[in-house]
PDB file of C-alpha atoms in Angstrom:
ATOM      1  CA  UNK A 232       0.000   0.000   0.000  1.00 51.00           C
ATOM      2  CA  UNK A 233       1.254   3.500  -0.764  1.00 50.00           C
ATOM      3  CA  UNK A 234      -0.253   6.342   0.929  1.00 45.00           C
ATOM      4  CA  UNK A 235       0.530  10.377   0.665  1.00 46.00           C
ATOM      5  CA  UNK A 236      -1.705  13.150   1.744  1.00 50.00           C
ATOM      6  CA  UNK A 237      -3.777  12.852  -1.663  1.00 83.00           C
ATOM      7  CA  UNK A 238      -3.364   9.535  -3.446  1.00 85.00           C
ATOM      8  CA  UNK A 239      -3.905   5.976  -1.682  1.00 91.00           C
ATOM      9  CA  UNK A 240      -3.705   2.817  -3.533  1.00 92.00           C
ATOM     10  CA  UNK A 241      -4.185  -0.626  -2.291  1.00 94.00           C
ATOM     11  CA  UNK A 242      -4.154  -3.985  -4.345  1.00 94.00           C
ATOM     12  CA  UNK A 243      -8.124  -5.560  -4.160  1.00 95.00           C
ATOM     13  CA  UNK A 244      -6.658  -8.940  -5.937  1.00 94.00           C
ATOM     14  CA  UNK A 245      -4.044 -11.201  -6.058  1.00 90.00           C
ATOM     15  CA  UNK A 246      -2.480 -12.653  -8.983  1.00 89.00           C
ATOM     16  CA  UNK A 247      -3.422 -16.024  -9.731  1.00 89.00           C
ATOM     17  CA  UNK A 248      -0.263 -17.321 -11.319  1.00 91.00           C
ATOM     18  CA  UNK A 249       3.148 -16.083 -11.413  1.00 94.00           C
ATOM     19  CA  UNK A 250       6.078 -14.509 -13.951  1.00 94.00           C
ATOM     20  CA  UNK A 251       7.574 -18.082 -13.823  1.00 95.00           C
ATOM     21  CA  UNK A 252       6.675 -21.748 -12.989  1.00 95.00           C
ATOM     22  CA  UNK A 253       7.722 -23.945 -10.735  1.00 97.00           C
ATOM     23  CA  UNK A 254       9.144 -26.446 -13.463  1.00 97.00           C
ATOM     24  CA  UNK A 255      11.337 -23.106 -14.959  1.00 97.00           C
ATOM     25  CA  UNK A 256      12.353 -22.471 -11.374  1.00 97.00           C
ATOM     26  CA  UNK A 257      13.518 -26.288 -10.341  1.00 97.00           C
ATOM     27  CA  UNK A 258      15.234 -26.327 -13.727  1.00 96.00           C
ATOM     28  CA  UNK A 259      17.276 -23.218 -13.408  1.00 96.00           C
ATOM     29  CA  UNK A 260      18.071 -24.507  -9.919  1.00 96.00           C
ATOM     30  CA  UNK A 261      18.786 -28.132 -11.140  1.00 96.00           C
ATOM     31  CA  UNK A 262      16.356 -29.800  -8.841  1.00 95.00           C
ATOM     32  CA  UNK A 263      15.133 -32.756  -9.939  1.00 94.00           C
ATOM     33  CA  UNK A 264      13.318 -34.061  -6.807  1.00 95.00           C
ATOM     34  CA  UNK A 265       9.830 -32.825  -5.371  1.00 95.00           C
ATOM     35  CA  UNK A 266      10.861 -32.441  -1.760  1.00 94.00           C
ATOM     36  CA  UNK A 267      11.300 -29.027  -1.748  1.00 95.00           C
ATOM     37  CA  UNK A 268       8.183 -27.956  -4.267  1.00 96.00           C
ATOM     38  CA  UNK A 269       6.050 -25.850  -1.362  1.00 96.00           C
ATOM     39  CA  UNK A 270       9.567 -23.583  -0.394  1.00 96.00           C
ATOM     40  CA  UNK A 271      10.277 -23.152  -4.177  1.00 97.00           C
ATOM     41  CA  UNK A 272       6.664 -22.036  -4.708  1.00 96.00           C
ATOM     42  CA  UNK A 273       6.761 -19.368  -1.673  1.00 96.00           C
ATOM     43  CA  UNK A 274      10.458 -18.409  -2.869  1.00 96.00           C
ATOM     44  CA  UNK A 275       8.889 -17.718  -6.223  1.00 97.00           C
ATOM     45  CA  UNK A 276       6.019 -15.557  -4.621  1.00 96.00           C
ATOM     46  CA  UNK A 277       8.083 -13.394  -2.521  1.00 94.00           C
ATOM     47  CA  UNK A 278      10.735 -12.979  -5.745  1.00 95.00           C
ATOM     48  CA  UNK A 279       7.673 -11.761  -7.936  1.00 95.00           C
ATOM     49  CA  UNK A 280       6.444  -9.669  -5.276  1.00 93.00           C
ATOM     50  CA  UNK A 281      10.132  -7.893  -4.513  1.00 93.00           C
ATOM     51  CA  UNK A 282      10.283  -7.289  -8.660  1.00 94.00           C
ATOM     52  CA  UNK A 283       6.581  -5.799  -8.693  1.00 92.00           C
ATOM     53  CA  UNK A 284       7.209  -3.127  -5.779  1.00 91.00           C
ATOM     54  CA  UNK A 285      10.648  -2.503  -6.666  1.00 92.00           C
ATOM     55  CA  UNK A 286       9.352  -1.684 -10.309  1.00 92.00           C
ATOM     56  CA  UNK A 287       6.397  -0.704  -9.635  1.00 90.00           C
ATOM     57  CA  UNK A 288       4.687  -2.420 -12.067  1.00 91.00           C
ATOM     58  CA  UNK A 289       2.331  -5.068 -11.833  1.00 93.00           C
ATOM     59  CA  UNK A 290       4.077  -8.148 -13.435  1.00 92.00           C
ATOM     60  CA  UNK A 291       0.212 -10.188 -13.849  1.00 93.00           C
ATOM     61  CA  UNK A 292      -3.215  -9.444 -14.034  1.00 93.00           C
ATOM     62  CA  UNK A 293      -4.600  -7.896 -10.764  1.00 95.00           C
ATOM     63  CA  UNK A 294      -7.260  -5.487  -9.718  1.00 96.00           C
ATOM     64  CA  UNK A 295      -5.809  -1.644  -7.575  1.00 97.00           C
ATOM     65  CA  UNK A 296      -8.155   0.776  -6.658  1.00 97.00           C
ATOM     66  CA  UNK A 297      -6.573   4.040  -6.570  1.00 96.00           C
ATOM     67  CA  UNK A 298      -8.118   6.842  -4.154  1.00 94.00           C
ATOM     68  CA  UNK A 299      -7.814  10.692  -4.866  1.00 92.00           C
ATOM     69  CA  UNK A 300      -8.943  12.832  -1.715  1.00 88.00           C
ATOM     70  CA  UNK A 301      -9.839  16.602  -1.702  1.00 79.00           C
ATOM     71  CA  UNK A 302      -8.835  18.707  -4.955  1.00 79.00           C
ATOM     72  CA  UNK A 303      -8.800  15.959  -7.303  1.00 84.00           C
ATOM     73  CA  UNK A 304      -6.159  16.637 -10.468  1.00 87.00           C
ATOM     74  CA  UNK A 305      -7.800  16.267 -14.008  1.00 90.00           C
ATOM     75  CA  UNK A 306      -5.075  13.917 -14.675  1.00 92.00           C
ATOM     76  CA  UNK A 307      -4.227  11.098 -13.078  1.00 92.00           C
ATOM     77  CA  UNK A 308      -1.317   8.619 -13.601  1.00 91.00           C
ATOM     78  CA  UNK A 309      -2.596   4.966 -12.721  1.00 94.00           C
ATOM     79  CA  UNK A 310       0.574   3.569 -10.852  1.00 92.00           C
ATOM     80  CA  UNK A 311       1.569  -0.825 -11.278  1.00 93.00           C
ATOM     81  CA  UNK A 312       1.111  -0.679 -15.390  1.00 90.00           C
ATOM     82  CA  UNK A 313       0.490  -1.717 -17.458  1.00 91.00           C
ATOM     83  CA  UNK A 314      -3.154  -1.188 -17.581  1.00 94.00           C
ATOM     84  CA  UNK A 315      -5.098  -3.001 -19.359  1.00 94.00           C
ATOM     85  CA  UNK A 316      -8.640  -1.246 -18.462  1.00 93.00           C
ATOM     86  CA  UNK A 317     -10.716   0.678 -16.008  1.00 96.00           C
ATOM     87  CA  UNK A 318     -13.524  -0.884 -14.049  1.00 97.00           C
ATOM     88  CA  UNK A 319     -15.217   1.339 -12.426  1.00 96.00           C
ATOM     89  CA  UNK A 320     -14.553   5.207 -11.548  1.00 97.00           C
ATOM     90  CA  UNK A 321     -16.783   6.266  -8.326  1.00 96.00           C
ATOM     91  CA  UNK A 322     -16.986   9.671  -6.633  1.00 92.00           C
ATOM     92  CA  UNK A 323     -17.876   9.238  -3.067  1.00 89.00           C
ATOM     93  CA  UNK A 324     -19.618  12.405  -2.257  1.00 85.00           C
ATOM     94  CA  UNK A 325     -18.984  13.751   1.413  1.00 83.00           C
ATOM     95  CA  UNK A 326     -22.124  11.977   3.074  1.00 87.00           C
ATOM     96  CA  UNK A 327     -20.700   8.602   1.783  1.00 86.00           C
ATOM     97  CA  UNK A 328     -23.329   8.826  -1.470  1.00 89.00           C
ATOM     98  CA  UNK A 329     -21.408   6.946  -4.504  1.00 92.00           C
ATOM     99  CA  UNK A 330     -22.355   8.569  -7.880  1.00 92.00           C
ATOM    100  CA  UNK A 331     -20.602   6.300 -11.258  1.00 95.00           C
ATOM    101  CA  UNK A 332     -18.647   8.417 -13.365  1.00 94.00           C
ATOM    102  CA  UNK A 333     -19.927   7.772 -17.091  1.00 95.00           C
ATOM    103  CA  UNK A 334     -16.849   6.296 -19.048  1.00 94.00           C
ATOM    104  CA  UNK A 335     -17.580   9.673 -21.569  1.00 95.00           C
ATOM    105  CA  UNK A 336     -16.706  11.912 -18.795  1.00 95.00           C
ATOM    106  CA  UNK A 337     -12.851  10.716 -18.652  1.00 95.00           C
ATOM    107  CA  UNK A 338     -10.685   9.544 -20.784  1.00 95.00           C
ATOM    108  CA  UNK A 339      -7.883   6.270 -20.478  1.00 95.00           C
ATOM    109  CA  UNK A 340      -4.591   6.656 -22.030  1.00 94.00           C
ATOM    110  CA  UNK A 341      -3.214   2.926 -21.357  1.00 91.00           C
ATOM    111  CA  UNK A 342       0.301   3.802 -23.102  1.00 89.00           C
ATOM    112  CA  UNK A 343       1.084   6.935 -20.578  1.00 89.00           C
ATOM    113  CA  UNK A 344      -1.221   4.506 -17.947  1.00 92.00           C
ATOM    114  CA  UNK A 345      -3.419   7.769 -17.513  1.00 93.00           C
ATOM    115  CA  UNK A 346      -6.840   8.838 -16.944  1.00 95.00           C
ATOM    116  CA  UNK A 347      -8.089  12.340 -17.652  1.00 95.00           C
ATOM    117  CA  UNK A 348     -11.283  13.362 -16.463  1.00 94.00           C
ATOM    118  CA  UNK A 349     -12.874  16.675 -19.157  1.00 92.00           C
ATOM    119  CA  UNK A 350     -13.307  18.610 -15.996  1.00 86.00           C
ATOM    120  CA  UNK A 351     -11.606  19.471 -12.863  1.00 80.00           C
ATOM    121  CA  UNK A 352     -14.030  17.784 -10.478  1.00 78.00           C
ATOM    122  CA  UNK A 353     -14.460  19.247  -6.987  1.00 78.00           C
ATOM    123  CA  UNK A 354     -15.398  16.045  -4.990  1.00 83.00           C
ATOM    124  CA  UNK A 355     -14.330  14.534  -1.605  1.00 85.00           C
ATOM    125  CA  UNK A 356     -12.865  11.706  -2.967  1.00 91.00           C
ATOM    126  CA  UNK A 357     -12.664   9.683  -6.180  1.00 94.00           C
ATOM    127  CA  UNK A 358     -11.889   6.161  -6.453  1.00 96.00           C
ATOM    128  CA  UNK A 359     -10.314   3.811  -9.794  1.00 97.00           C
ATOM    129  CA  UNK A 360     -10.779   0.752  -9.795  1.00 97.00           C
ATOM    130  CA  UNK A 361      -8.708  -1.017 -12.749  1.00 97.00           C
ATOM    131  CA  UNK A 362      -6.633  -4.151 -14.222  1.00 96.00           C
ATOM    132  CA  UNK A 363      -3.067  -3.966 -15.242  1.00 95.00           C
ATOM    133  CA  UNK A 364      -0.560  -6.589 -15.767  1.00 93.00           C
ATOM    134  CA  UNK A 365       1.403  -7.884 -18.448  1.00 88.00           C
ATOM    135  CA  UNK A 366      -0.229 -11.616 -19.727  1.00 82.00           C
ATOM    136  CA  UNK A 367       2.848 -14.470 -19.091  1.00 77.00           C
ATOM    137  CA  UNK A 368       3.851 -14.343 -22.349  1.00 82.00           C
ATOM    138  CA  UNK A 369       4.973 -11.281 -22.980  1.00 86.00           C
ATOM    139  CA  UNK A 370       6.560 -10.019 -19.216  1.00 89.00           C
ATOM    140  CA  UNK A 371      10.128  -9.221 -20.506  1.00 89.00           C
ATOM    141  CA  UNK A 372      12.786 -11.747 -20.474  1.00 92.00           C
ATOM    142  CA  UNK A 373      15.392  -9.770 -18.324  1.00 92.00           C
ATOM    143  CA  UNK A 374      12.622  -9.496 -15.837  1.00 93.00           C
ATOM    144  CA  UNK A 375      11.616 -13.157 -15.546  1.00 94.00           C
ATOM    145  CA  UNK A 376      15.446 -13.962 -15.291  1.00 95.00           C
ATOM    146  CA  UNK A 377      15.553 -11.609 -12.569  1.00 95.00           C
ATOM    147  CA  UNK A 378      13.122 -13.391 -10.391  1.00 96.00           C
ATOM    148  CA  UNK A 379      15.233 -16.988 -11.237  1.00 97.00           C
ATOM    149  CA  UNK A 380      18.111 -15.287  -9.636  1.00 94.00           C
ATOM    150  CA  UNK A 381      16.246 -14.260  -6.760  1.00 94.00           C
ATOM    151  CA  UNK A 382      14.692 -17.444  -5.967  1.00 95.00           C
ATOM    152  CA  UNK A 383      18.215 -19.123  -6.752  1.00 94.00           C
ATOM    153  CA  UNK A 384      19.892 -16.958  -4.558  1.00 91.00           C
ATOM    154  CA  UNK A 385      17.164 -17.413  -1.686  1.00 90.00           C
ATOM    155  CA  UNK A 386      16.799 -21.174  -2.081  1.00 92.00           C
ATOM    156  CA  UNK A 387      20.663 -21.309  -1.933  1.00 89.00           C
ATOM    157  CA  UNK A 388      20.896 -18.931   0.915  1.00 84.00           C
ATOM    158  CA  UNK A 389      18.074 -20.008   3.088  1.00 77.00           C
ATOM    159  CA  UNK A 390      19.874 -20.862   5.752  1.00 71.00           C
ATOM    160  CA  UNK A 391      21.751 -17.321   5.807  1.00 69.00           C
ATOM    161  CA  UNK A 392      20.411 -14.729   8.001  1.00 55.00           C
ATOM    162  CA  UNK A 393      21.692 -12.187   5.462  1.00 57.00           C
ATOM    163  CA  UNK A 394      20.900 -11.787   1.721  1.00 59.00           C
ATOM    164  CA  UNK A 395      23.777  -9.372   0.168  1.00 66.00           C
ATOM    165  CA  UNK A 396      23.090 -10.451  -3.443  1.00 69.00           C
ATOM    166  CA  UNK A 397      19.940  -7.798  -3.767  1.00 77.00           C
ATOM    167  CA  UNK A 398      21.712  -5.078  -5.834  1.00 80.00           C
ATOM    168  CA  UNK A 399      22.736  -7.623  -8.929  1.00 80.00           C
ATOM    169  CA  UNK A 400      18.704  -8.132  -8.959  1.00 84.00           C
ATOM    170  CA  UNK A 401      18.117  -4.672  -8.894  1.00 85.00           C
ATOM    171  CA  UNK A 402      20.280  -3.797 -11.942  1.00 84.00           C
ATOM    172  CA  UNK A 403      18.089  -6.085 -13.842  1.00 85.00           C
ATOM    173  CA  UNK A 404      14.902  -4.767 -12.751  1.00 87.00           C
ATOM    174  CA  UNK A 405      16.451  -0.888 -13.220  1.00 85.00           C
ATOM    175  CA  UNK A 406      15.515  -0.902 -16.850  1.00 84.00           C
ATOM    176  CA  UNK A 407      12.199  -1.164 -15.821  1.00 84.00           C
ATOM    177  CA  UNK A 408      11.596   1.452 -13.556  1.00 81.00           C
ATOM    178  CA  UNK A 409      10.091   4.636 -14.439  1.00 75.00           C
ATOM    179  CA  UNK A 410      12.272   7.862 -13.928  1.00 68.00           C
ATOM    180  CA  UNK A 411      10.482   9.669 -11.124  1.00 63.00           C
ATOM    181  CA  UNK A 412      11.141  13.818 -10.612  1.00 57.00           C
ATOM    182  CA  UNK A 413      10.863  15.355  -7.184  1.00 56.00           C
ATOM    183  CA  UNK A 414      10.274  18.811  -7.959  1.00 53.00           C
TER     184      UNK A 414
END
């Protein structure tokens, strides 16, 4: 969950499969037994999740709902791309009333993973609810091979209280990640 003074976004679902399958991840480990499936499936979780919030990008399909409080901007960018659509837009007026926003009163730019609304609205809060996520065929390579390394470097290392390897994962994942300007 990330939170500032305006914007609050929270996941609503779960991906249902991941970047990378168990048989890739036993084969770029070697494994050829099933004793240690269950580890190598929660190693593979927590690897997927570390690349989607380091990137901030949401590596398969999953519903956020993003939350705009007081003076809402007529532009929005949608973070965890890419999207893929927008389910539902909802004011929620200041005695908890919900009023739909008609889809012709914004519109979704899903290459700058935008929505602009034709008016500034003066509401108490707005909320998006929308998909993103690449499909499994098309995450990039680089990334996918990032999360193999992390799950070979955990599964190797699992006994270590301390995981140094971190940075050589997050020069693969650095392509990825959008340039952000602090103004």
């Amino acid at each position: 969950m990330l939170q500032n003074s305006m914007l609050h976004i929270i996941r609503k679902t779960l991906p249902k499969v991941f970047p990378i399958t168990l048989l890739e991840a036993k084969s770029f480990l070697r494994i050829r037994h099933n004793t240690d499936d269950d580890l190598i499936m929660n190693l593979i979780a927590i690897s997927s999740e570390y690349a989607q919030w380091y990137m901030e990008k949401s590596l398969m399909k999953q519903q956020w709902q993003l939350s705009c409080y007081g003076s809402i901007p007529q532009k929005l960018q949608l973070p965890f791309n890419p999207i893929i659509n927008i389910l539902s837009v909802k004011i929620i007026n200041s005695d908890h009333s919900e009023t739909i926003v008609p889809t012709r009163n914004y519109y979704i730019d899903l290459y700058q993973s935008s929505i602009t609304f034709n008016s500034i609205m003066y509401v108490n809060r707005i909320d998006i609810i929308y998909e993103a996520g690449y499909s499994t065929d098309i995450i990039p390579m680089q990334i996918k091979h990032g999360i193999l390394h992390h799950v070979a470097i955990s599964y190797k290392n699992r006994e270590s209280e301390t995981i140094n390897s971190l940075n050589f994962i997050k020069d693969m994942y650095s392509p990825f990640r959008e340039l952000k300007l602090v103004l």
